[in-house]
């Protein structure tokens, strides 16, 4: 095992009835990397994410987060262990402001271990952390806006901030730009680039420009199997990948 691996997938298999959808996936995510999972529609990318986040049970295999097995745990337990899946589990209250939503998220992480003597200090620390998150996702002018009144890309920004608020070990994003205009996509891609620094991300994304510019490493999933893992250059030049997925004629 790679000592730097923060997330290890070992021999993962998933069948739906007779259909083998994930057919033996081994993958190690290195702490601090941005790892893209690409592959044709129906390859099993979302299913793999569901297995990792606990939404679907494994047919076979093991998943370790920071060396500890997480398969068999509930999505909430896995989330509490430090794996955050954005855009799926959102705890946004539409009637509360951006600031209030994030304050709740940060306080949830602090838990209920308040003691009276340090309460004032804690309130200040939470406030500072919330403001820092708001800056990171570029929502400073919208800090007091009601969450339900944000634009689509602003809501996504808030969702990303909510994810960061739990200070996760691994962040998983499944098609974060789906359904967005080009302008909104560019905005969210920039945001993901910013927040990925110093964090571990696993991302499924169709836009190859984004994938190749954002990722440290890329894995290619075809019919439930990873056919290649490597740096963007390695993937770009991998004959098997070109043949199976990217197409000889596609210049990337
Ligand atoms: P991707 O995200 O790569 O496009 P998915 O993981 O969504 O692919 O789907 C992979 C395959 O698994 C598809 O053929 C899909 O029809 C099938 N599949 C996904 N979820 C289920 C399910 N709950 N029951 C049966 N088949 C499923
Ligand atoms: Mg999918």
Coordinates of C-alpha atoms and ligand atoms in Angstrom, one line a residue:
X1 CA 0.0 0.0 0.0
X2 CA 1.1 3.5 -0.8
X3 CA 1.9 5.2 2.5
X4 CA 0.5 8.5 1.1
X5 CA -2.8 6.9 0.1
X6 CA -5.7 8.7 1.8
X7 CA -8.3 6.7 0.0
X8 CA -7.7 3.1 -1.2
X9 CA -10.1 1.1 -3.4
X10 CA -9.3 -2.6 -3.4
X11 CA -10.9 -5.1 -5.7
X12 CA -14.2 -3.2 -5.9
X13 CA -17.1 -4.9 -7.6
X14 CA -20.7 -4.0 -8.0
X15 CA -23.4 -5.9 -9.7
X16 CA -27.0 -5.0 -10.2
X17 CA -28.7 -8.4 -10.6
X18 CA -26.9 -10.1 -13.4
X19 CA -25.2 -6.9 -14.6
X20 CA -21.6 -6.4 -13.5
X21 CA -21.2 -2.7 -13.5
X22 CA -18.0 -2.2 -11.5
X23 CA -15.7 -5.1 -12.4
X24 CA -12.6 -5.0 -10.1
X25 CA -11.5 -1.5 -9.4
X26 CA -8.2 -0.8 -7.6
X27 CA -7.2 2.8 -7.0
X28 CA -5.2 4.8 -4.5
X29 CA -5.8 8.5 -4.0
X30 CA -2.7 10.4 -2.8
X31 CA -3.2 13.0 -0.2
X32 CA -3.3 16.5 -1.7
X33 CA -4.0 15.4 -5.3
X34 CA -6.8 16.3 -7.6
X35 CA -7.8 13.1 -9.2
X36 CA -10.2 13.0 -12.1
X37 CA -12.3 10.0 -13.1
X38 CA -13.3 10.0 -16.7
X39 CA -14.9 7.6 -19.0
X40 CA -17.8 7.2 -21.4
X41 CA -21.4 7.5 -20.3
X42 CA -22.6 4.4 -18.5
X43 CA -19.0 3.4 -17.6
X44 CA -19.9 3.3 -13.9
X45 CA -18.4 6.6 -12.6
X46 CA -21.4 7.6 -10.6
X47 CA -21.9 4.1 -9.3
X48 CA -18.2 4.1 -8.1
X49 CA -18.9 7.4 -6.3
X50 CA -22.0 5.9 -4.7
X51 CA -20.0 2.9 -3.5
X52 CA -17.3 5.1 -2.0
X53 CA -19.8 7.4 -0.3
X54 CA -21.8 4.5 1.1
X55 CA -25.0 5.2 -0.9
X56 CA -24.7 1.8 -2.5
X57 CA -23.4 -1.4 -0.9
X58 CA -20.4 -3.2 -2.4
X59 CA -20.7 -6.6 -4.0
X60 CA -17.1 -7.2 -3.2
X61 CA -13.9 -5.4 -2.2
X62 CA -12.6 -2.9 0.4
X63 CA -12.5 0.8 0.8
X64 CA -10.1 2.4 3.2
X65 CA -10.1 6.0 4.2
X66 CA -6.9 7.1 5.9
X67 CA -6.2 3.4 6.5
X68 CA -9.5 2.6 8.1
X69 CA -12.2 0.5 6.4
X70 CA -15.3 2.5 5.6
X71 CA -17.3 0.0 3.5
X72 CA -20.4 -1.1 5.2
X73 CA -20.8 2.2 7.1
X74 CA -23.8 4.5 6.4
X75 CA -23.3 7.6 4.2
X76 CA -23.5 9.8 7.4
X77 CA -20.9 7.7 9.2
X78 CA -18.6 7.9 6.1
X79 CA -19.2 11.6 6.0
X80 CA -18.2 12.0 9.6
X81 CA -15.0 10.0 9.0
X82 CA -14.0 12.8 6.6
X83 CA -15.3 12.0 3.1
X84 CA -17.5 14.7 1.7
X85 CA -19.5 14.4 -1.4
X86 CA -20.7 17.7 -2.7
X87 CA -24.0 18.3 -4.5
X88 CA -25.5 15.2 -3.0
X89 CA -25.7 15.8 0.7
X90 CA -26.5 19.4 1.1
X91 CA -27.7 20.8 4.3
X92 CA -28.5 24.2 3.0
X93 CA -31.4 26.1 4.6
X94 CA -33.1 28.1 1.8
X95 CA -34.5 30.7 4.3
X96 CA -31.1 31.4 6.0
X97 CA -28.4 33.6 4.7
X98 CA -25.1 32.4 3.2
X99 CA -23.3 33.5 6.5
X100 CA -25.9 31.7 8.7
X101 CA -25.8 28.5 6.7
X102 CA -22.0 28.4 6.9
X103 CA -22.0 29.3 10.6
X104 CA -24.2 26.2 11.3
X105 CA -21.9 24.0 9.2
X106 CA -18.8 25.2 11.0
X107 CA -20.5 24.9 14.4
X108 CA -21.6 21.3 13.5
X109 CA -18.0 20.5 13.1
X110 CA -17.0 22.0 16.4
X111 CA -19.7 19.9 17.9
X112 CA -21.2 20.7 21.3
X113 CA -18.0 20.8 23.2
X114 CA -18.6 24.4 24.3
X115 CA -17.5 25.4 27.7
X116 CA -18.7 28.7 29.1
X117 CA -15.2 30.2 29.7
X118 CA -14.2 29.9 26.1
X119 CA -17.5 30.7 24.5
X120 CA -16.7 34.2 23.4
X121 CA -13.4 33.0 21.9
X122 CA -15.3 30.2 20.0
X123 CA -17.8 32.6 18.6
X124 CA -15.0 34.7 17.2
X125 CA -13.2 31.7 15.8
X126 CA -16.3 30.4 14.1
X127 CA -17.0 33.8 12.7
X128 CA -13.5 34.2 11.3
X129 CA -13.7 30.7 9.8
X130 CA -17.0 31.4 8.1
X131 CA -15.7 34.7 6.6
X132 CA -12.6 32.8 5.3
X133 CA -14.9 30.2 3.7
X134 CA -17.0 32.9 2.1
X135 CA -13.9 34.6 0.7
X136 CA -12.6 31.2 -0.6
X137 CA -15.8 30.7 -2.7
X138 CA -16.0 34.3 -3.7
X139 CA -19.3 35.0 -2.0
X140 CA -18.2 38.0 0.0
X141 CA -20.7 40.4 -1.6
X142 CA -23.5 37.8 -1.0
X143 CA -22.7 36.9 2.6
X144 CA -26.0 38.3 3.9
X145 CA -28.1 37.1 0.9
X146 CA -30.7 34.5 1.6
X147 CA -29.6 31.1 0.2
X148 CA -32.9 30.5 -1.6
X149 CA -32.3 33.7 -3.6
X150 CA -28.8 32.9 -4.9
X151 CA -28.2 32.2 -8.6
X152 CA -27.4 28.7 -9.7
X153 CA -23.7 29.1 -9.7
X154 CA -23.8 31.0 -6.4
X155 CA -25.7 28.1 -4.8
X156 CA -23.0 25.7 -6.1
X157 CA -20.4 28.0 -4.5
X158 CA -22.3 27.8 -1.2
X159 CA -22.5 24.0 -1.5
X160 CA -18.8 23.9 -2.0
X161 CA -18.2 26.1 1.0
X162 CA -20.6 23.9 3.1
X163 CA -18.5 20.9 2.0
X164 CA -15.2 22.7 3.0
X165 CA -16.8 23.6 6.4
X166 CA -16.6 20.1 7.6
X167 CA -12.8 20.1 6.8
X168 CA -13.0 16.8 4.9
X169 CA -10.0 14.5 4.2
X170 CA -11.4 13.8 0.7
X171 CA -13.9 15.8 -1.4
X172 CA -15.8 14.1 -4.1
X173 CA -17.4 16.1 -6.9
X174 CA -19.6 14.3 -9.5
X175 CA -20.1 16.6 -12.5
X176 CA -20.0 19.8 -10.6
X177 CA -20.7 21.8 -13.8
X178 CA -23.6 19.8 -15.0
X179 CA -26.4 22.0 -16.4
X180 CA -24.4 25.2 -16.3
X181 CA -23.9 27.8 -18.9
X182 CA -20.3 28.3 -20.2
X183 CA -19.9 31.3 -18.0
X184 CA -21.1 29.5 -14.9
X185 CA -18.9 26.5 -15.7
X186 CA -15.8 28.7 -16.1
X187 CA -16.6 30.3 -12.7
X188 CA -17.1 27.0 -10.9
X189 CA -14.0 25.5 -12.6
X190 CA -11.9 28.4 -11.3
X191 CA -13.4 27.9 -7.9
X192 CA -12.6 24.2 -7.8
X193 CA -9.0 25.1 -8.9
X194 CA -8.7 27.5 -6.0
X195 CA -10.1 25.2 -3.3
X196 CA -8.2 22.1 -4.6
X197 CA -4.9 23.6 -3.4
X198 CA -3.8 21.5 -0.4
X199 CA -6.9 19.4 -0.5
X200 CA -7.6 15.9 -1.8
X201 CA -10.3 15.9 -4.5
X202 CA -11.8 13.2 -6.7
X203 CA -13.8 14.6 -9.5
X204 CA -16.0 13.3 -12.4
X205 CA -16.2 15.8 -15.2
X206 CA -17.0 15.7 -18.9
X207 CA -15.3 18.9 -20.0
X208 CA -11.8 17.6 -21.0
X209 CA -10.3 21.1 -21.0
X210 CA -11.2 21.4 -17.3
X211 CA -10.1 17.8 -16.5
X212 CA -6.7 18.1 -18.2
X213 CA -5.9 21.5 -16.7
X214 CA -7.2 20.8 -13.2
X215 CA -6.0 17.3 -12.4
X216 CA -2.7 16.0 -11.0
X217 CA -3.8 12.5 -12.1
X218 CA -6.6 11.0 -14.2
X219 CA -8.1 7.5 -14.1
X220 CA -10.1 6.2 -17.1
X221 CA -13.0 4.0 -16.4
X222 CA -14.4 1.9 -19.3
X223 CA -17.1 -0.7 -18.7
X224 CA -16.5 -0.8 -15.0
X225 CA -12.7 -1.2 -15.2
X226 CA -9.9 1.3 -14.8
X227 CA -7.9 1.0 -18.0
X228 CA -5.3 3.6 -17.2
X229 CA -4.2 5.9 -14.3
X230 CA -1.6 8.6 -14.9
X231 CA -0.7 12.3 -15.2
X232 CA -2.6 14.3 -17.9
X233 CA 0.3 13.8 -20.3
X234 CA 0.4 10.1 -19.7
X235 CA -3.3 9.8 -20.3
X236 CA -3.2 12.0 -23.3
X237 CA -0.6 9.7 -24.9
X238 CA -1.9 6.4 -23.7
X239 CA -2.8 4.3 -26.8
X240 CA -5.4 2.2 -24.9
X241 CA -7.2 5.3 -23.7
X242 CA -7.2 6.8 -27.1
X243 CA -8.6 3.7 -28.7
X244 CA -11.1 2.9 -26.0
X245 CA -12.4 6.3 -25.1
X246 CA -10.9 9.5 -26.4
X247 CA -10.9 8.3 -30.0
X248 CA -7.8 8.5 -32.3
X249 CA -9.1 11.6 -34.0
X250 CA -9.7 13.6 -30.9
X251 CA -6.9 16.0 -30.3
X252 CA -6.5 16.6 -26.6
Ligands
LIG1 P1 -21.6 6.9 -15.5 O1 -21.8 7.8 -14.3 O2 -20.2 6.6 -15.8 O3 -22.3 7.6 -16.7 P2 -23.4 5.1 -14.0 O4 -22.5 4.7 -12.9 O5 -24.4 6.1 -13.8 O6 -22.4 5.6 -15.2 O7 -24.0 3.8 -14.7 C1 -23.3 2.7 -15.0 C2 -24.2 1.5 -15.4 O8 -24.9 1.0 -14.3 C3 -25.3 2.0 -16.4 O9 -25.4 1.0 -17.4 C4 -26.5 2.1 -15.6 O10 -27.7 1.8 -16.3 C5 -26.3 1.0 -14.5 N1 -26.9 1.3 -13.2 C6 -26.7 2.4 -12.5 N2 -27.4 2.4 -11.3 C7 -28.2 1.3 -11.4 C8 -29.2 0.7 -10.6 N3 -29.5 1.2 -9.4 N4 -29.7 -0.5 -11.0 C9 -29.4 -1.1 -12.2 N5 -28.5 -0.6 -13.0 C10 -27.9 0.6 -12.7
LIG2 MG1 -22.6 9.7 -13.9

